[in-house]
Tab-separated table of C-alpha atoms and ligand atoms in Angstrom:
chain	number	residue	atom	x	y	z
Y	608	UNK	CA	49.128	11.596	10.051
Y	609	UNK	CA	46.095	9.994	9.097
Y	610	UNK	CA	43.159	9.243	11.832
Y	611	UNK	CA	40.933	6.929	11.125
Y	612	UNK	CA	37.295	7.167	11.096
Y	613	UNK	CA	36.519	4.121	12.705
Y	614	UNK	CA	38.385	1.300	15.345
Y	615	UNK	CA	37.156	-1.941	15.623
Y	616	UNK	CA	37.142	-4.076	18.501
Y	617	UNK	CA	39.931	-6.988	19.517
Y	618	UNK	CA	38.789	-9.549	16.859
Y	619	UNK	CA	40.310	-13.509	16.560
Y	620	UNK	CA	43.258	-13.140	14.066
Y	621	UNK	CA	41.485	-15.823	12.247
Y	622	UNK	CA	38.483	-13.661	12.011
Y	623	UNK	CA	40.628	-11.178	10.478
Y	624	UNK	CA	42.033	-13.037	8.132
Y	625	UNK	CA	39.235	-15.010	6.640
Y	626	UNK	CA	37.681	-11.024	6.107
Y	627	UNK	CA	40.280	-9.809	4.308
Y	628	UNK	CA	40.284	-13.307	1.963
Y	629	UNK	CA	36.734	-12.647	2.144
Y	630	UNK	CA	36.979	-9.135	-0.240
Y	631	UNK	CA	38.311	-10.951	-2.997
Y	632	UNK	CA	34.840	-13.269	-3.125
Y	633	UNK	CA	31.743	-11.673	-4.871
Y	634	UNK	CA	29.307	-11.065	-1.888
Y	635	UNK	CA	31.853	-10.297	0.895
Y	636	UNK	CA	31.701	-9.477	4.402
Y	637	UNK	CA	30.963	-6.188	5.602
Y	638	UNK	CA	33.139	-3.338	5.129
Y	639	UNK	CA	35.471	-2.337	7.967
Y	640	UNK	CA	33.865	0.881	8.467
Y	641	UNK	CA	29.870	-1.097	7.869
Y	642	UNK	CA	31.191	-3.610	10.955
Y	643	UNK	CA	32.664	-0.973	13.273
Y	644	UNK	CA	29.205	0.930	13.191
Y	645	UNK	CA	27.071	-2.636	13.287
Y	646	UNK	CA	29.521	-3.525	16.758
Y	647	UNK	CA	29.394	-0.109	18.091
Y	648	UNK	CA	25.245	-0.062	18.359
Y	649	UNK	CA	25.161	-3.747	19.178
Y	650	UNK	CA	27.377	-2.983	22.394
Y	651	UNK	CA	25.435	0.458	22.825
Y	652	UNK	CA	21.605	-1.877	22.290
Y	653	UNK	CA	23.025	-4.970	24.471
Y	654	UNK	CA	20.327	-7.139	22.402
Y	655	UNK	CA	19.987	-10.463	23.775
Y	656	UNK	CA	18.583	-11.737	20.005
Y	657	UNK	CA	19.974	-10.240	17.255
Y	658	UNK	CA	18.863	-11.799	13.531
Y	659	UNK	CA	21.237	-11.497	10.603
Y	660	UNK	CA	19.895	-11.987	6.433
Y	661	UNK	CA	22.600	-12.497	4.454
Y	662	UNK	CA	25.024	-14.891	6.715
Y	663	UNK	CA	27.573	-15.485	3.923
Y	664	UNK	CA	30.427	-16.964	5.863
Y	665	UNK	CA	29.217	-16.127	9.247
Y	666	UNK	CA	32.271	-13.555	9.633
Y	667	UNK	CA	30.067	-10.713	10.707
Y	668	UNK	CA	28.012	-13.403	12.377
Y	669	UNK	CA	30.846	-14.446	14.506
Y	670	UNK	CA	31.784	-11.112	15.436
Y	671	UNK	CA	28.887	-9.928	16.461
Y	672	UNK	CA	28.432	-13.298	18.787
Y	673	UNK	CA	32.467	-12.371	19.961
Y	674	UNK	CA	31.158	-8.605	20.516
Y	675	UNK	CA	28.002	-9.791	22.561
Y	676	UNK	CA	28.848	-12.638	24.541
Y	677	UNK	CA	25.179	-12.252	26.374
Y	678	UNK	CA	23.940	-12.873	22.608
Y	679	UNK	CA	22.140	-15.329	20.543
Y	680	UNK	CA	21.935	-14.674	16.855
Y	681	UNK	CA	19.883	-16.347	14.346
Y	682	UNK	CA	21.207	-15.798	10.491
Y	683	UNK	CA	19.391	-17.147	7.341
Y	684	UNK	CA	21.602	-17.621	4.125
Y	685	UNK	CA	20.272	-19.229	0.707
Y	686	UNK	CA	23.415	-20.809	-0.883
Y	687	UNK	CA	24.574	-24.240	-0.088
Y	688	UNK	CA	28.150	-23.986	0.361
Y	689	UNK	CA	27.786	-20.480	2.317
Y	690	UNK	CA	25.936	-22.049	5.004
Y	691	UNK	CA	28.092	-24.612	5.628
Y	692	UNK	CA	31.365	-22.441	5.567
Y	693	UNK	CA	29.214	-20.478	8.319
Y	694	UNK	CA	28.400	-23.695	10.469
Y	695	UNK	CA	32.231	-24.795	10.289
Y	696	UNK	CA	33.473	-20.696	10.987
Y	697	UNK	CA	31.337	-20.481	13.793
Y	698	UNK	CA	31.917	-23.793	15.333
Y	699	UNK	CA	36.144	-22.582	15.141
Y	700	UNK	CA	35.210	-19.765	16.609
Y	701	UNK	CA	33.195	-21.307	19.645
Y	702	UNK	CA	30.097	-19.599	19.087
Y	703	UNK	CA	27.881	-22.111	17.691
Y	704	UNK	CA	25.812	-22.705	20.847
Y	705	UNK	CA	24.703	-19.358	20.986
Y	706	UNK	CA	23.794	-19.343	16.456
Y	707	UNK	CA	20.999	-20.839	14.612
Y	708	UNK	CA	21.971	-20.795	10.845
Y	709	UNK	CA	18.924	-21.209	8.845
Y	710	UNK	CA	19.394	-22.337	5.325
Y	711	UNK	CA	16.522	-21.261	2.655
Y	712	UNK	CA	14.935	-17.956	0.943
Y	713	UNK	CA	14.619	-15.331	3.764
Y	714	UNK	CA	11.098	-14.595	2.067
Y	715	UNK	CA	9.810	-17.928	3.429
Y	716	UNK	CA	12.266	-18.108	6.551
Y	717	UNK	CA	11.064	-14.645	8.190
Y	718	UNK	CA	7.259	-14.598	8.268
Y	719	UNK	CA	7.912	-18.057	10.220
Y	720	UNK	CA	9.805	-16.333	12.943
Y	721	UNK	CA	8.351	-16.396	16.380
Y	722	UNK	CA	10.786	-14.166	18.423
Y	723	UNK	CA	11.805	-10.713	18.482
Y	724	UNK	CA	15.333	-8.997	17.600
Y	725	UNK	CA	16.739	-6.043	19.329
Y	726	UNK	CA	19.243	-6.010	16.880
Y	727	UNK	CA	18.697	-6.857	12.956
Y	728	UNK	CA	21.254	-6.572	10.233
Y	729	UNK	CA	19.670	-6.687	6.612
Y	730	UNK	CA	22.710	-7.844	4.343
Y	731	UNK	CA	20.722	-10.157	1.672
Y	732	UNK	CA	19.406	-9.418	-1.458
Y	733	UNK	CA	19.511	-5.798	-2.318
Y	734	UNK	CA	16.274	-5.523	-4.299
Y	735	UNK	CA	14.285	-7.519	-1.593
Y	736	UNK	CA	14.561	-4.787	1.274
Y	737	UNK	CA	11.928	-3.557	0.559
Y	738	UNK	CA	9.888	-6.984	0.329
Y	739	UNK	CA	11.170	-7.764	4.148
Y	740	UNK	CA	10.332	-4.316	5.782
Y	741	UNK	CA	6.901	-5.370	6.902
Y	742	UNK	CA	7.958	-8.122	8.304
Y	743	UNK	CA	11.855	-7.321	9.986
Y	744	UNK	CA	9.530	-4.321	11.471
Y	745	UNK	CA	7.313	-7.021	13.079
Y	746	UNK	CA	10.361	-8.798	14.047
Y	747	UNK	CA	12.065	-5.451	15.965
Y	748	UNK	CA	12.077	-5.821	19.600
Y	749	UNK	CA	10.702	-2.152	21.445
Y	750	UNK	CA	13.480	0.213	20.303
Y	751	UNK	CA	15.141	-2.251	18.415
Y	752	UNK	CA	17.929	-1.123	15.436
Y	753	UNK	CA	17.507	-2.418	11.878
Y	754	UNK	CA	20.765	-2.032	10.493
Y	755	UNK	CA	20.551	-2.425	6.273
Y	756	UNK	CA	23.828	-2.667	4.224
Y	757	UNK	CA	24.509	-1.459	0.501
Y	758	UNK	CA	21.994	0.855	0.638
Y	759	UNK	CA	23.205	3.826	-1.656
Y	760	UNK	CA	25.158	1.360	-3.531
Y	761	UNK	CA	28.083	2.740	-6.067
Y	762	UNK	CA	26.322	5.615	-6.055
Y	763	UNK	CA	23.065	4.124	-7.864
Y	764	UNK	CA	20.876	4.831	-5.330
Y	765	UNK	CA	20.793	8.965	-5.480
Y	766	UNK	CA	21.490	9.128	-8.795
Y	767	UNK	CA	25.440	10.258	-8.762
Y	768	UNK	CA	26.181	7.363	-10.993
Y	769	UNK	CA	24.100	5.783	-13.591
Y	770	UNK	CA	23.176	1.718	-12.835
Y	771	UNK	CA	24.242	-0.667	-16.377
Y	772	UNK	CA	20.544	-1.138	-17.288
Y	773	UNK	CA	20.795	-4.948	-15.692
Y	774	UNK	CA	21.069	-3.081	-12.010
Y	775	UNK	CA	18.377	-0.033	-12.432
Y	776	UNK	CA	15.987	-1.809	-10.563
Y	777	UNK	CA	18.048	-3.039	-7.909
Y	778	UNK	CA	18.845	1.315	-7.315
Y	779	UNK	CA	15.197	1.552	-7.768
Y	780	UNK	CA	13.862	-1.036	-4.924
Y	781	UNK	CA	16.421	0.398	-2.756
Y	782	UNK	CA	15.160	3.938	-3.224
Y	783	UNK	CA	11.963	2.784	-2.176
Y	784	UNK	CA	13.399	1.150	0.628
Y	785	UNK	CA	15.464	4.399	1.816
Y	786	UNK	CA	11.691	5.953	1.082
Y	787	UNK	CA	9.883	3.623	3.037
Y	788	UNK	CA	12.017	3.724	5.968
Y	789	UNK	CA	12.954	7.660	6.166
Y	790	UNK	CA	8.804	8.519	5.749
Y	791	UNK	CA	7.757	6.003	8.730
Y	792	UNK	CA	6.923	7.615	11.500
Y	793	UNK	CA	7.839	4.487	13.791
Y	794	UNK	CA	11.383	4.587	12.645
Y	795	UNK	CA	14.117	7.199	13.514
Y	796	UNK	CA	16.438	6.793	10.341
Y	797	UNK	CA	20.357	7.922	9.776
Y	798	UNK	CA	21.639	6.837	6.363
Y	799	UNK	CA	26.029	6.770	7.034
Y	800	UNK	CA	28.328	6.407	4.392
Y	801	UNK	CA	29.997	3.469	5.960
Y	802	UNK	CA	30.615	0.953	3.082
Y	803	UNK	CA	28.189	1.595	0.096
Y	804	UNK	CA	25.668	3.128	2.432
Y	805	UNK	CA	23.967	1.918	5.944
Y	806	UNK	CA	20.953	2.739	6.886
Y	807	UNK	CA	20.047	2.774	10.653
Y	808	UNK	CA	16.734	2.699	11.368
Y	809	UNK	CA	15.700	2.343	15.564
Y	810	UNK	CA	12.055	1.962	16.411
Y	811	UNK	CA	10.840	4.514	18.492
G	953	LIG	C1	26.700	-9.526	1.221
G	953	LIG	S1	26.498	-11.234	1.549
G	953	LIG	C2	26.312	-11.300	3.314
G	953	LIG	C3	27.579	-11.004	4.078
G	953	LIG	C4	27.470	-11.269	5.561
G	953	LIG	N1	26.321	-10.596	6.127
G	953	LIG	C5	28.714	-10.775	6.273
G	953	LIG	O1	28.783	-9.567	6.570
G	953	LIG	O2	29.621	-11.599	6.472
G	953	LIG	C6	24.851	-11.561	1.049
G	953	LIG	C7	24.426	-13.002	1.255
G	953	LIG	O3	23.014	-13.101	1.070
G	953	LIG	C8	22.748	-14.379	0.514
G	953	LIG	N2	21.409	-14.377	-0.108
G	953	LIG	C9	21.071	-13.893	-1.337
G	953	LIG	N3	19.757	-14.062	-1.563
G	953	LIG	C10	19.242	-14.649	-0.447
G	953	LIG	C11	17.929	-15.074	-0.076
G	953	LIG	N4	16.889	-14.909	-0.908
G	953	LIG	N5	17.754	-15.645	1.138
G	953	LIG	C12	18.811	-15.818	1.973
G	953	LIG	N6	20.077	-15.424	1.674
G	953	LIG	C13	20.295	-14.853	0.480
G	953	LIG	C14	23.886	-14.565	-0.493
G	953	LIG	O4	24.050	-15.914	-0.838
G	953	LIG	C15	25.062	-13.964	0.256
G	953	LIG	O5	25.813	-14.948	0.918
């Protein structure tokens, strides 16, 4: 018999099933194993603000907002179509009065943030980590979790498998973001191979 590594919380069947159609698209929800960790620490952190990059469909959005029902989450996403799918997901899922979906480049979106985030969960654009440390440190609540997705990537990231030459850079600003992270003294950093690599990093 096999044990699993990882059990996830009583989800809506809907929310199930629009993540597993979600796997087939080309930026998909968390992993299983990525969204078991993220709900674990966000019901271990209780954050009353938790900020999402990357909202996508608003899946992990929405289960993070089901996980926390104390919660409000604010979630920035870029394309068009993604934001919309979010607005509509969230409103089926009766969460939207708790979620702010903010459409636009997280570049410009973050610096304008005025709150704080006990819980943050980095799932944009992999070679812009690094660009949004600074500021997603700014935005951590005392002892607050940044949670950052895809960050060992296929394997890219340490080197066990070689990037096409279109993707070396992306391995290479994630590096630095591993780097940057795992050398600050403010941060207390686990990388888990959940998914292509999570890094947890809580502010001391
Ligand atoms: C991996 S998906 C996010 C998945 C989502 N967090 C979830 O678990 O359901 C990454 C998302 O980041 C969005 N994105 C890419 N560049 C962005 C940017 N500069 N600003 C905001 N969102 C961006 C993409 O459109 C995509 O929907």
């Amino acid at each position: 018999m096999r044990i699993s590594d990882f059990s996830l919380p009583v989800l809506p069947a809907r929310l199930l099933q629009l993540r597993e159609e979600a796997t087939k698209g080309l930026d998909p929800a968390a992993a299983d194993d990525v969204l078991a960790l993220l709900l674990a620490l966000a019901r271990m952190r209780s954050p009353s603000s938790i900020l999402e990059i990357g909202t996508a469909e608003g899946l992990t959005a929405a289960a993070l907002l089901v996980t926390c029902p104390e919660a409000r989450l604010v979630s920035i996403e870029n394309d068009p179509d993604r934001h919309v799918r979010a607005e509509q997901n969230l409103a089926g899922f009766g969460v939207s009065d708790r979620a702010e979906l903010l459409f636009g480049d997280a570049a410009e979106i973050l610096p304008r943030l005025r709150e704080t985030f006990g819980l943050i969960f980095l799932d944009g654009p992999k070679a812009q980590y690094i660009r949004y440390l600074p500021v997603l440190k700014k935005l951590l609540a005392p002892r607050g979790v940044l949670v950052a997705d895809d960050v060992l990537l296929y394997g890219w990231v340490r080197g066990q498998v070689q990037p096409p030459p279109k993707r070396r850079s992306i391995a290479e600003r994630l590096r630095e973001y591993l780097d940057a992270v795992l050398s600050d003294p403010d941060f207390l950093t686990f990388v888990a191979e959940a998914g292509e690599g999570v890094a947890v990093s809580v502010l001391r």
